[in-house]
mmCIF file with all atom_site columns, C-alpha atoms and ligand atoms in Angstrom:
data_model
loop_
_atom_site.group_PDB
_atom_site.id
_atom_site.type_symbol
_atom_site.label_atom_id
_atom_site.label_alt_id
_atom_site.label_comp_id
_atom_site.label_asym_id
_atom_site.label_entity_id
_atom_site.label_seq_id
_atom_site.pdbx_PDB_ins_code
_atom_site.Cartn_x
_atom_site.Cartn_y
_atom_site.Cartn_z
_atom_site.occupancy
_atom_site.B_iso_or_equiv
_atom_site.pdbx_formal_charge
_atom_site.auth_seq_id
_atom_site.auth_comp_id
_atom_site.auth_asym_id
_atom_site.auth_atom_id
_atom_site.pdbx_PDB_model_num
ATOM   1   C CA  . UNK A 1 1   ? 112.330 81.551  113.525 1.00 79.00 ? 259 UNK A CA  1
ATOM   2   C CA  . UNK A 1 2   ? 110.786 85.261  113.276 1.00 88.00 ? 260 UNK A CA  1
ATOM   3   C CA  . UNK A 1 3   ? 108.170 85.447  110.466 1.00 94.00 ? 261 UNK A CA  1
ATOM   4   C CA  . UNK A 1 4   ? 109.417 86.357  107.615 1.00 97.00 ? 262 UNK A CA  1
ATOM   5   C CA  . UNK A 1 5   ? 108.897 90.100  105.587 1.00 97.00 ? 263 UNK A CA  1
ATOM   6   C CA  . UNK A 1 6   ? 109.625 90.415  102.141 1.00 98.00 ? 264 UNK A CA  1
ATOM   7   C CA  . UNK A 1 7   ? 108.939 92.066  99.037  1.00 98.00 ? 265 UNK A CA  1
ATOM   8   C CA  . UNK A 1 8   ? 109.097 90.417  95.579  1.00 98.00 ? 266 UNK A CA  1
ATOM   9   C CA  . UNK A 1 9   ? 110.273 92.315  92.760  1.00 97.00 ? 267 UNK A CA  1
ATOM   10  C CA  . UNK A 1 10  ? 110.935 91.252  89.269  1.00 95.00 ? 268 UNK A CA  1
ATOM   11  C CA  . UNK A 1 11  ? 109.689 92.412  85.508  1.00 93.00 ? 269 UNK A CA  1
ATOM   12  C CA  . UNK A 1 12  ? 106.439 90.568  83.771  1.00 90.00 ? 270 UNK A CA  1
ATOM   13  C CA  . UNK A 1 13  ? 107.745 86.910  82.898  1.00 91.00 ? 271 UNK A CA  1
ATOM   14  C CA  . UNK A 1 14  ? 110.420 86.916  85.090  1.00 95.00 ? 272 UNK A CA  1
ATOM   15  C CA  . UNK A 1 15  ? 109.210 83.717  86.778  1.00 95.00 ? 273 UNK A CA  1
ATOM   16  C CA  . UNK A 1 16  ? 107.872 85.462  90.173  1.00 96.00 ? 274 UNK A CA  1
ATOM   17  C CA  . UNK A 1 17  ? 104.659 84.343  90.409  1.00 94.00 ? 275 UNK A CA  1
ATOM   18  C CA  . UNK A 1 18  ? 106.032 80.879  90.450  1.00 95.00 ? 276 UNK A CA  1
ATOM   19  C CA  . UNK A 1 19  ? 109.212 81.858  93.108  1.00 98.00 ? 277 UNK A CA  1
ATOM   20  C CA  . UNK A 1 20  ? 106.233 83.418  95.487  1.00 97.00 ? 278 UNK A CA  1
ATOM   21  C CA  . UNK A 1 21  ? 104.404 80.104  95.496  1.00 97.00 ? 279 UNK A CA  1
ATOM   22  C CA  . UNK A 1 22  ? 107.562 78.029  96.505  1.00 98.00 ? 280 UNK A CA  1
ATOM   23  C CA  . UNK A 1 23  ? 108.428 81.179  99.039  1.00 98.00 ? 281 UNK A CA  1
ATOM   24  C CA  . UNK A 1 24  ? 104.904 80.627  100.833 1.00 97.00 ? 282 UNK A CA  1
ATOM   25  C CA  . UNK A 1 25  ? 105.073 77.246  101.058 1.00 97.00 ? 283 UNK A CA  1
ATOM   26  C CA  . UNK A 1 26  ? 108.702 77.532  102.603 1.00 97.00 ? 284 UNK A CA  1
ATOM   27  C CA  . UNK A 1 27  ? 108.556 79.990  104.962 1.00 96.00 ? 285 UNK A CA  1
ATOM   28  C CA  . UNK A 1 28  ? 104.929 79.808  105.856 1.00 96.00 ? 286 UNK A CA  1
ATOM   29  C CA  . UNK A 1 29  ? 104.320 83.509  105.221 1.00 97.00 ? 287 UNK A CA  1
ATOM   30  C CA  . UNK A 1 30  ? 101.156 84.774  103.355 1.00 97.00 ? 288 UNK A CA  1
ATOM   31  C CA  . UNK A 1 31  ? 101.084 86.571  99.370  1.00 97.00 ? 289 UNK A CA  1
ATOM   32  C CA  . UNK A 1 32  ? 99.771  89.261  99.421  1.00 97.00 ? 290 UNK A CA  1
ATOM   33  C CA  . UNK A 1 33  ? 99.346  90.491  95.431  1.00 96.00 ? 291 UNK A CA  1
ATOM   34  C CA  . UNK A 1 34  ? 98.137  93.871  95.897  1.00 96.00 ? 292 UNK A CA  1
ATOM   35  C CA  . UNK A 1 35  ? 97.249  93.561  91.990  1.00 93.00 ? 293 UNK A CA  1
ATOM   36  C CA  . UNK A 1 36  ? 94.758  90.170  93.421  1.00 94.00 ? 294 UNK A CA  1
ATOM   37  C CA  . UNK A 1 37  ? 93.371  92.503  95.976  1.00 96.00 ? 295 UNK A CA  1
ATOM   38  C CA  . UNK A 1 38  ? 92.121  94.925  93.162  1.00 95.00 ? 296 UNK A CA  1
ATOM   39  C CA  . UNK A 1 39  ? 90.581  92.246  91.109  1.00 94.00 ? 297 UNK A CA  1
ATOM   40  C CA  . UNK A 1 40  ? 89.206  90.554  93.600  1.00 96.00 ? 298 UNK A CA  1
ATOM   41  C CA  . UNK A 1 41  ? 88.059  93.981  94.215  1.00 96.00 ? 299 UNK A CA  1
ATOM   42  C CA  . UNK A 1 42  ? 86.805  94.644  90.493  1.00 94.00 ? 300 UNK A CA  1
ATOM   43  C CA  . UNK A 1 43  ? 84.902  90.606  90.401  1.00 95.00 ? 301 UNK A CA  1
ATOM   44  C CA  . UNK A 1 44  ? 83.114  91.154  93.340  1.00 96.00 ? 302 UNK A CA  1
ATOM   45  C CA  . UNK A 1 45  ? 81.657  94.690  92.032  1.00 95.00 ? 303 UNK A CA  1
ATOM   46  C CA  . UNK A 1 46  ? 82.976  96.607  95.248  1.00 95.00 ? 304 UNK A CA  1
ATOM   47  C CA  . UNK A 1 47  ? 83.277  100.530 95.676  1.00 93.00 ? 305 UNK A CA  1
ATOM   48  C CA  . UNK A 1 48  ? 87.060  100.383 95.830  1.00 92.00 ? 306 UNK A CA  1
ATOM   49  C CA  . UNK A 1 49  ? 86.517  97.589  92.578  1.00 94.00 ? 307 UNK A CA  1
ATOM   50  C CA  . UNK A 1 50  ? 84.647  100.364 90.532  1.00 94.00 ? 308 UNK A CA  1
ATOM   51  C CA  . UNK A 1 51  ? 87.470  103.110 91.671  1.00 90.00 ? 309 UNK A CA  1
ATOM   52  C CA  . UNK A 1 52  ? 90.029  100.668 90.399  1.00 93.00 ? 310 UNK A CA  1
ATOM   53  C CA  . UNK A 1 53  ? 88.996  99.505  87.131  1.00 93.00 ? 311 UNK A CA  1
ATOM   54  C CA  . UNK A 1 54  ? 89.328  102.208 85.102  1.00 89.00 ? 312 UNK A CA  1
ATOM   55  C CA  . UNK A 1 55  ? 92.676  103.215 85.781  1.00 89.00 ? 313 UNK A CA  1
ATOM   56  C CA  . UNK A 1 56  ? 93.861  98.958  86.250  1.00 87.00 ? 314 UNK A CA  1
ATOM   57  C CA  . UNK A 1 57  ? 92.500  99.339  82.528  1.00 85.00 ? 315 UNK A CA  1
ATOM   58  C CA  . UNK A 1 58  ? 94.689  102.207 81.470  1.00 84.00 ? 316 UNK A CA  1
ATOM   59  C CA  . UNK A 1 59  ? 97.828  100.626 83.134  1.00 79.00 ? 317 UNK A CA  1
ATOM   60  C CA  . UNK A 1 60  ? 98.203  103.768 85.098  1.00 85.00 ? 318 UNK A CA  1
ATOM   61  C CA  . UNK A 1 61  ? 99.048  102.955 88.751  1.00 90.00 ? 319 UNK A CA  1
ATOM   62  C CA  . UNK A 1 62  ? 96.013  102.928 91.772  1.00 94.00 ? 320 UNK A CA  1
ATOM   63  C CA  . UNK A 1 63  ? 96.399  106.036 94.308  1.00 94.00 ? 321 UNK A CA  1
ATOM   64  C CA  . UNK A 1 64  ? 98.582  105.615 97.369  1.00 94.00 ? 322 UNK A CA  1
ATOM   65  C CA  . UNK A 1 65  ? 96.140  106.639 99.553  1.00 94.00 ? 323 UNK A CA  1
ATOM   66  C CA  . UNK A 1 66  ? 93.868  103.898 98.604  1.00 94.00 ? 324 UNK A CA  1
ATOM   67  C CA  . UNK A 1 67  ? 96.718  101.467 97.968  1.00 96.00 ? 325 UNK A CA  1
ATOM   68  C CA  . UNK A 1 68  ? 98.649  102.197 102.026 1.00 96.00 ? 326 UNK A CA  1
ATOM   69  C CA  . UNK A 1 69  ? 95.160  101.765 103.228 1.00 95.00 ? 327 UNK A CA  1
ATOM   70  C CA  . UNK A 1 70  ? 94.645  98.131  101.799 1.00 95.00 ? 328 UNK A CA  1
ATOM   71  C CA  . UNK A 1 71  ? 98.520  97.147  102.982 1.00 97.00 ? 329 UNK A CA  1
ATOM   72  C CA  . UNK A 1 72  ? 97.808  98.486  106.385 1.00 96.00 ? 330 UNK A CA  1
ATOM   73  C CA  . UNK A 1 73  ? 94.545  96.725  106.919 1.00 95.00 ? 331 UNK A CA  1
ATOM   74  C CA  . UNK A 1 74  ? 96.006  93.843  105.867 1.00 96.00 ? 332 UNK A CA  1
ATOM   75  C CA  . UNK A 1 75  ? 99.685  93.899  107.368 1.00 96.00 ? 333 UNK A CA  1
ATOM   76  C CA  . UNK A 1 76  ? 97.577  94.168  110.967 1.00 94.00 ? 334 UNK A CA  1
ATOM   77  C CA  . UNK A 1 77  ? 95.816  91.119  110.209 1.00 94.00 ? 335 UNK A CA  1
ATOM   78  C CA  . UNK A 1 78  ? 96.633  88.474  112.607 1.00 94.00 ? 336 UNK A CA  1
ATOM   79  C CA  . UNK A 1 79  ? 97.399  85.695  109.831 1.00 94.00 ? 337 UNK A CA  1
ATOM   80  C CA  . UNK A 1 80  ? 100.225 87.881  108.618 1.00 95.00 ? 338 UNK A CA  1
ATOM   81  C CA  . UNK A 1 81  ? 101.077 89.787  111.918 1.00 91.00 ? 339 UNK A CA  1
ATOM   82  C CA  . UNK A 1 82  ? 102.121 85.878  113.160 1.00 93.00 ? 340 UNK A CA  1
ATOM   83  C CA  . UNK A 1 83  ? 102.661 84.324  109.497 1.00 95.00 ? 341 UNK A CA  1
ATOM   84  C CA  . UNK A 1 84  ? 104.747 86.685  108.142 1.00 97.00 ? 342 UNK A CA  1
ATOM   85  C CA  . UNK A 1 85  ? 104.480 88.201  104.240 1.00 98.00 ? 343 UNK A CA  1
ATOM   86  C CA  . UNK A 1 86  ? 105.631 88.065  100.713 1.00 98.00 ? 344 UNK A CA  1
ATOM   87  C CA  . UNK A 1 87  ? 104.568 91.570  99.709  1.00 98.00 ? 345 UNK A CA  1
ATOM   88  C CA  . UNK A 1 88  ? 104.269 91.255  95.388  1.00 97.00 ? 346 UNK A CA  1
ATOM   89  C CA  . UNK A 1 89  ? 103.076 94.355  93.710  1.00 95.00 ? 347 UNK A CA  1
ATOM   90  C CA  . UNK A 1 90  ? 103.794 96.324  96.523  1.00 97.00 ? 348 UNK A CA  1
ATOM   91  C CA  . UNK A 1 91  ? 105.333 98.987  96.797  1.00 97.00 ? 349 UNK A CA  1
ATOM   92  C CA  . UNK A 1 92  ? 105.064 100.361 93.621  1.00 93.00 ? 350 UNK A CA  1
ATOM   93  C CA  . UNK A 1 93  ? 106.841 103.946 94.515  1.00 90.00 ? 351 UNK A CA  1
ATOM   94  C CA  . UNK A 1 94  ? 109.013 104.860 96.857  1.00 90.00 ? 352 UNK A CA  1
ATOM   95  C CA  . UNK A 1 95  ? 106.586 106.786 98.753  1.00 92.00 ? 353 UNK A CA  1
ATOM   96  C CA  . UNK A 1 96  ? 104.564 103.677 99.156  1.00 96.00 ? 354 UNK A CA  1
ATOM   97  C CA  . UNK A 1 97  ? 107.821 102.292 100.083 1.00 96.00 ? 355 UNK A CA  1
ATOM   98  C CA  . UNK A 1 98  ? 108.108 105.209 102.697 1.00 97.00 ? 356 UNK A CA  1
ATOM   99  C CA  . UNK A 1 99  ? 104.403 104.057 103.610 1.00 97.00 ? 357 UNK A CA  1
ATOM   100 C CA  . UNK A 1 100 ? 104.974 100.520 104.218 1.00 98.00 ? 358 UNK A CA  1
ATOM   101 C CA  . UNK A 1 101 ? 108.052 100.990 106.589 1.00 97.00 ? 359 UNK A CA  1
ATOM   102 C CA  . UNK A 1 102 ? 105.750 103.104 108.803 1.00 97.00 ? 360 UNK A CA  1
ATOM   103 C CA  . UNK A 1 103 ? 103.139 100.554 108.749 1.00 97.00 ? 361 UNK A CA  1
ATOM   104 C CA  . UNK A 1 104 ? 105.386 98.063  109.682 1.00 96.00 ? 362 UNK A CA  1
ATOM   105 C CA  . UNK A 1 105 ? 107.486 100.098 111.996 1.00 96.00 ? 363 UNK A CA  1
ATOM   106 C CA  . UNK A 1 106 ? 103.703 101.107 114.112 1.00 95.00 ? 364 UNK A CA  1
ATOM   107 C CA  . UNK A 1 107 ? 103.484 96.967  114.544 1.00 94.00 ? 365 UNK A CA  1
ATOM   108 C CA  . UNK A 1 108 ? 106.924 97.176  115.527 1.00 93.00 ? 366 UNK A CA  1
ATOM   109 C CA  . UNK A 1 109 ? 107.963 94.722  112.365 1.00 94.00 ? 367 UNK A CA  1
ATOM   110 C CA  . UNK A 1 110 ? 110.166 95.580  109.390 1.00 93.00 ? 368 UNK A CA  1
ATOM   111 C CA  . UNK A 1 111 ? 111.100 94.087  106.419 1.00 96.00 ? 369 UNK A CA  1
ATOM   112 C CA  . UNK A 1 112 ? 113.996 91.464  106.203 1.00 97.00 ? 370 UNK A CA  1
ATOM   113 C CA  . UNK A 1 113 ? 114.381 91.765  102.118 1.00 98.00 ? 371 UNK A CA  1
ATOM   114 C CA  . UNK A 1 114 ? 113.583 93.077  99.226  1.00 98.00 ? 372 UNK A CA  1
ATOM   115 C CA  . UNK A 1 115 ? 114.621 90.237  96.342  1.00 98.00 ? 373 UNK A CA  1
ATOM   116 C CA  . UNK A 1 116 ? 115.056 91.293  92.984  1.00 98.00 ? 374 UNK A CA  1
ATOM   117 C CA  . UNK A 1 117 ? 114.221 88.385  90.425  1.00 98.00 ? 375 UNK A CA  1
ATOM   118 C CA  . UNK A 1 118 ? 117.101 89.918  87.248  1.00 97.00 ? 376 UNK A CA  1
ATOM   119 C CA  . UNK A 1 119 ? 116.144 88.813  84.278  1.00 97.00 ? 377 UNK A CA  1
ATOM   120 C CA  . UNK A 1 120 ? 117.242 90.235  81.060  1.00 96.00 ? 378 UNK A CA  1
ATOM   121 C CA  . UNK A 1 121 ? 114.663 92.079  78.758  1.00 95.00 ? 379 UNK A CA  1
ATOM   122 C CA  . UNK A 1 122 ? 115.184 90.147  75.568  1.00 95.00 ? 380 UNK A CA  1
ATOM   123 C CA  . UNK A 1 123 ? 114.256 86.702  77.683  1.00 95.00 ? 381 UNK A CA  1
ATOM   124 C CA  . UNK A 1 124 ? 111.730 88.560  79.503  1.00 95.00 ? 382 UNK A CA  1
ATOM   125 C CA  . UNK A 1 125 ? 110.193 89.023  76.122  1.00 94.00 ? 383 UNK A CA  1
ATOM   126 C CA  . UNK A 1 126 ? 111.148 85.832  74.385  1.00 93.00 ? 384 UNK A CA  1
ATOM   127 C CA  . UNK A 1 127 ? 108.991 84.097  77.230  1.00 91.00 ? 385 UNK A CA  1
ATOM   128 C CA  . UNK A 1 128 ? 106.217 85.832  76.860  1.00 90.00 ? 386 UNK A CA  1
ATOM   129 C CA  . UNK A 1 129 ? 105.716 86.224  73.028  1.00 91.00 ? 387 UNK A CA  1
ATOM   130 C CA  . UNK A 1 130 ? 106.132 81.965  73.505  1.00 91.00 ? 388 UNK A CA  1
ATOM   131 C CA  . UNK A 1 131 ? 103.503 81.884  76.324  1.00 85.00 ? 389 UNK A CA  1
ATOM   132 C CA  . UNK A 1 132 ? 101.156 83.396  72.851  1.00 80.00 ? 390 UNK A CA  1
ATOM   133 C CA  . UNK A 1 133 ? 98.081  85.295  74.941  1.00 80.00 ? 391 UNK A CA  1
ATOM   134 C CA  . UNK A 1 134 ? 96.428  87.761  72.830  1.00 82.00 ? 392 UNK A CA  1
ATOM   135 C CA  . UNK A 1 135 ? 97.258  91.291  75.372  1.00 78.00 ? 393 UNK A CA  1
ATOM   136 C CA  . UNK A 1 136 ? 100.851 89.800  74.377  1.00 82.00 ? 394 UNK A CA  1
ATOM   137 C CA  . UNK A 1 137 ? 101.629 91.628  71.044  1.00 88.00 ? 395 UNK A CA  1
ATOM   138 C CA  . UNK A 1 138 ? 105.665 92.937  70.686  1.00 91.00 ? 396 UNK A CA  1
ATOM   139 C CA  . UNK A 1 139 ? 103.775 96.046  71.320  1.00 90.00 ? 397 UNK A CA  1
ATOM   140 C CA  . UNK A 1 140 ? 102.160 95.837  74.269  1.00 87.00 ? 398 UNK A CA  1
ATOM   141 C CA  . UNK A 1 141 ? 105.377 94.017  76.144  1.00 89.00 ? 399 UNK A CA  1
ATOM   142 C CA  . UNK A 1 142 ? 107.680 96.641  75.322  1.00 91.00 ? 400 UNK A CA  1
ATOM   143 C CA  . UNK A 1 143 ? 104.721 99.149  76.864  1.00 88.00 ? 401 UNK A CA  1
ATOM   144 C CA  . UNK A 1 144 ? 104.484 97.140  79.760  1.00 87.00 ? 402 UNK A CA  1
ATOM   145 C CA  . UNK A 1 145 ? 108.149 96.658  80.238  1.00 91.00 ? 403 UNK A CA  1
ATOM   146 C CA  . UNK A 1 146 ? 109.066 100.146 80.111  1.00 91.00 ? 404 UNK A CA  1
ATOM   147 C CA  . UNK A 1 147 ? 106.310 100.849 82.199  1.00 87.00 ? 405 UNK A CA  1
ATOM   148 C CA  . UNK A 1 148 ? 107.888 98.791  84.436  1.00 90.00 ? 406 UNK A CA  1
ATOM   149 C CA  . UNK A 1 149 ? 111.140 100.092 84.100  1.00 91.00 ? 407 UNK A CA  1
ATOM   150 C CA  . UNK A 1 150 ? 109.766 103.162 85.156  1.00 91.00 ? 408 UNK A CA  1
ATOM   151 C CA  . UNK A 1 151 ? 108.408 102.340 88.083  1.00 87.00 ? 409 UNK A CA  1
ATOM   152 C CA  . UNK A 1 152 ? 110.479 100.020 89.824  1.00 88.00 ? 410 UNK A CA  1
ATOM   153 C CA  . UNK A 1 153 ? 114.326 101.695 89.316  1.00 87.00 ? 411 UNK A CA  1
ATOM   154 C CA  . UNK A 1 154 ? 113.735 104.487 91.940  1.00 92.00 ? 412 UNK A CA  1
ATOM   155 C CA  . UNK A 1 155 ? 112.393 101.455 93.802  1.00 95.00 ? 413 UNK A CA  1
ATOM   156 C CA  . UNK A 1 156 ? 115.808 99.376  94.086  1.00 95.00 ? 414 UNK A CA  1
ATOM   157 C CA  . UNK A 1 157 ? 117.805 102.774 94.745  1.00 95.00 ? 415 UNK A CA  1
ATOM   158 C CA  . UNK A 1 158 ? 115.332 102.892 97.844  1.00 97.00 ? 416 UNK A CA  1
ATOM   159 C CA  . UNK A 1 159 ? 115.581 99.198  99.167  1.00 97.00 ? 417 UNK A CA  1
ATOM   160 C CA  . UNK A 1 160 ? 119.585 99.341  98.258  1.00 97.00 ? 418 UNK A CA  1
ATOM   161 C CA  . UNK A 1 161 ? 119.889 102.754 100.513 1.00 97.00 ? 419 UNK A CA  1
ATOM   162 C CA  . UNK A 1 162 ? 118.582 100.583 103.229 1.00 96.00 ? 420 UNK A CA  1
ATOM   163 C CA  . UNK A 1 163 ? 120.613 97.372  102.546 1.00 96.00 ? 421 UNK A CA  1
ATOM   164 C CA  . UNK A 1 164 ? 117.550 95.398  102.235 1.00 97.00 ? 422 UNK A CA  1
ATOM   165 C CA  . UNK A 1 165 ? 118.057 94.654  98.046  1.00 98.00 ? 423 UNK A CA  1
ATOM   166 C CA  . UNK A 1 166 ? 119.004 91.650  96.887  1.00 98.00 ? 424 UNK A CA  1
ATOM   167 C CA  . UNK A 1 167 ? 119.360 91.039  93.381  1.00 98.00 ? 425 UNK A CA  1
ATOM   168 C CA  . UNK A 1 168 ? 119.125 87.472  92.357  1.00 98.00 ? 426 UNK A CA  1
ATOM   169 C CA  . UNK A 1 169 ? 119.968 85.910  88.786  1.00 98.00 ? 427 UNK A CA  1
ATOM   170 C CA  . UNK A 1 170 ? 116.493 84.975  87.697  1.00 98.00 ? 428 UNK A CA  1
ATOM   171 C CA  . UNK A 1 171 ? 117.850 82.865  83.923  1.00 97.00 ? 429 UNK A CA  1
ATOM   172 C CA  . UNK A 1 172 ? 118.035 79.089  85.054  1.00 96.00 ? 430 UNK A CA  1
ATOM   173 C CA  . UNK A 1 173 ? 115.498 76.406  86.008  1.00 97.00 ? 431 UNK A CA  1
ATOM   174 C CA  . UNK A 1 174 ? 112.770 77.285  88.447  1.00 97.00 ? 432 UNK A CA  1
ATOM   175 C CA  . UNK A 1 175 ? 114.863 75.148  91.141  1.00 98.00 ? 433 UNK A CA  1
ATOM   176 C CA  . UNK A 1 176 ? 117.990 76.612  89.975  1.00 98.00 ? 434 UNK A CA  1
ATOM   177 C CA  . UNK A 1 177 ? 116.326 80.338  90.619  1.00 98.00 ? 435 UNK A CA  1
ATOM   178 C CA  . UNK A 1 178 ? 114.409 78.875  93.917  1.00 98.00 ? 436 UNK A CA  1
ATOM   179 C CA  . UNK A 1 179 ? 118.178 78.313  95.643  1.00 98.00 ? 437 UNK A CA  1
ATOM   180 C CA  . UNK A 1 180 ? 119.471 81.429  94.813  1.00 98.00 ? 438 UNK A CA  1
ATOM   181 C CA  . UNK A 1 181 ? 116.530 83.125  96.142  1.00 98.00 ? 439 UNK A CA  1
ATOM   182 C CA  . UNK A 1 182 ? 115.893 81.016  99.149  1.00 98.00 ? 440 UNK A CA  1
ATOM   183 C CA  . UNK A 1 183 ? 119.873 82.022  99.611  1.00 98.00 ? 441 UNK A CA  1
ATOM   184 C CA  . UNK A 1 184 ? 119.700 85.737  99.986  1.00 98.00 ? 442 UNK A CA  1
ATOM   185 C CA  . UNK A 1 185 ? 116.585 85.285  101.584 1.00 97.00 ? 443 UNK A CA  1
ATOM   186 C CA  . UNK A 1 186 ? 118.272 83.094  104.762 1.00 96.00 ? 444 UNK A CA  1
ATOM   187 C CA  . UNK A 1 187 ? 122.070 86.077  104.359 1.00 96.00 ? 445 UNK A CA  1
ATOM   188 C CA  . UNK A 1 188 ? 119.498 88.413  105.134 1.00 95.00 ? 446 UNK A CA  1
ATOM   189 C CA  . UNK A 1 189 ? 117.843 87.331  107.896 1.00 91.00 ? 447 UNK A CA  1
ATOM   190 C CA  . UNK A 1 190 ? 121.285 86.346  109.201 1.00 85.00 ? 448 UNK A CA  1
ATOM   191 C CA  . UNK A 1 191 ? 122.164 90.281  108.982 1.00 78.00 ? 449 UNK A CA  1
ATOM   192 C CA  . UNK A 1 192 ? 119.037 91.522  110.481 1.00 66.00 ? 450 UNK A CA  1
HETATM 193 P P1  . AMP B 2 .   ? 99.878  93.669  89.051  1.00 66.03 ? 782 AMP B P1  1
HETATM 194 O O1  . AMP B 2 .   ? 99.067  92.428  89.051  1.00 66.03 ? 782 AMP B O1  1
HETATM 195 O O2  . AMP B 2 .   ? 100.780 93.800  90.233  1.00 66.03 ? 782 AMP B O2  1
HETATM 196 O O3  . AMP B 2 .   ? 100.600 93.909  87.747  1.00 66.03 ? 782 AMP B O3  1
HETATM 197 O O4  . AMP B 2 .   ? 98.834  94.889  89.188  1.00 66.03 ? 782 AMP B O4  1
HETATM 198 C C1  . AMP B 2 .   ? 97.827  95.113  88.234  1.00 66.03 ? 782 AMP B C1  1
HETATM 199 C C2  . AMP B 2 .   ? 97.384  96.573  88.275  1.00 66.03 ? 782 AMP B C2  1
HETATM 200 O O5  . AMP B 2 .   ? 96.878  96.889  89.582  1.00 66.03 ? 782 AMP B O5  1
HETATM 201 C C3  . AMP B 2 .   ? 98.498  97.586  88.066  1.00 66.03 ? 782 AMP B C3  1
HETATM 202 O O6  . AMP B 2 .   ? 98.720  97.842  86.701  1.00 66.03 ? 782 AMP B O6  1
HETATM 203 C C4  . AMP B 2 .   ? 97.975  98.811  88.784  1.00 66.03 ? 782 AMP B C4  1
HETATM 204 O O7  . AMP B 2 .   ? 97.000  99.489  88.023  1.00 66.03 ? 782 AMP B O7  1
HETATM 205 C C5  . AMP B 2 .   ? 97.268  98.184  89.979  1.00 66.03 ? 782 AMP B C5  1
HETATM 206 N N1  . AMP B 2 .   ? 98.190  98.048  91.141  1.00 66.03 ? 782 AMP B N1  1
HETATM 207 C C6  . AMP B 2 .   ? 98.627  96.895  91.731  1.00 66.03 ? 782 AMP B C6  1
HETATM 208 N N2  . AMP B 2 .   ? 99.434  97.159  92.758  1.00 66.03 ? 782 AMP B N2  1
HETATM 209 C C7  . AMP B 2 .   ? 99.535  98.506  92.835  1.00 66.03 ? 782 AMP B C7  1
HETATM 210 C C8  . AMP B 2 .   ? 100.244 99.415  93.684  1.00 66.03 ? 782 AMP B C8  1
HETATM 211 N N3  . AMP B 2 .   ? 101.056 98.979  94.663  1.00 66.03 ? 782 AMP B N3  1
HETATM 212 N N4  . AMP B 2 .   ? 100.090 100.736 93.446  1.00 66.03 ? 782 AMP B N4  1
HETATM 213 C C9  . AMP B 2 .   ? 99.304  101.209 92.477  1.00 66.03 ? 782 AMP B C9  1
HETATM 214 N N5  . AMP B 2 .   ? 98.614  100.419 91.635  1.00 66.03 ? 782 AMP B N5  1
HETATM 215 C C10 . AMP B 2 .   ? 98.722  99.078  91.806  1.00 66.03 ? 782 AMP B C10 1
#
């Protein structure tokens, strides 16, 4: 089977984190969390770490220059040029979106899917004010999820233009949300 190339997509609590683990380990592909590449970035003190920081801080959103060069270093890696990807945090616009087909398209790859995780903002925030971490004030998660909100919707008009969105129904047990995901995943690569 071809590697697979994916993008994650879903709002703060919507159980992604824990769908891209179970993705990995299923299809063998690598995460690649361009939000872990920046703080990874910011522990280890680097150039890009100190560019980063202050605006990671502000919750305002990393250049695209700097943020296409990290993807394309790391798409032409040959872990992930043979392994395949779950791309989570990226991209954030849809000219990173234009960005990332090009990269892909110059390894001769593209991307198989783009999986929406749906899951309604009142649970969304229900799980989170329960999860009780301090940055999680009523405040701050309506902040975050508009930011969000923002963000992402000129996002799915760009995947669905291409026919690579799926949106999956992310309320239900982590296996219950694992099927339907690992189900749009495998109609996909069917179509491709
Ligand atoms: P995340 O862990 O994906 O929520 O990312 C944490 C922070 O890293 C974001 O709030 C942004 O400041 C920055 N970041 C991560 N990915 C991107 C991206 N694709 N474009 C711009 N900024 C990003």
């Amino acid at each position: 089977m071809a590697p697979l190339r994916m993008v994650i997509l879903g709002r703060q609590g919507s159980g992604k984190g824990t769908q891209s683990e179970r993705l990995t380990e299923t299809f063998g592909c690598i995460h690649l969390s361009t939000g872990d590449v920046l703080r990874a970035a910011v522990a280890e003190g680097t150039e890009l770490g100190r560019q980063a920081q202050a605006v990671m801080d502000s919750g305002s959103l990393v250049g695209d220059d700097i943020m296409n060069g990290i993807v394309r270093d790391r798409l032409s890696c040959a872990d992930i040029a043979a392994g395949g990807v779950l791309l989570d945090g990226f991209p954030r616009t849809s000219d990173q979106a234009d960005a990332l087909e090009a990269i892909l398209g110059g390894l001769d790859h593209r991307l198989d899917v783009a999986v929406n995780i749906e899951v309604p903002i009142d649970v969304v925030t229900a799980r989170m004010l329960d999860r009780g971490r301090s940055d999680d004030t009523l405040e701050a998660i309506r902040r975050r999820l508009e930011l969000y909100e923002e963000q992402t919707a000129p996002l799915l008009d760009w995947f669905d233009a291409r026919g690579l969105l799926a949106t999956v129904d992310g309320v239900g047990t982590p296996d219950e949300v694992f099927e339907r995901v690992v189900a749009a995943v495998e109609l996909h690569r069917r179509r491709a």
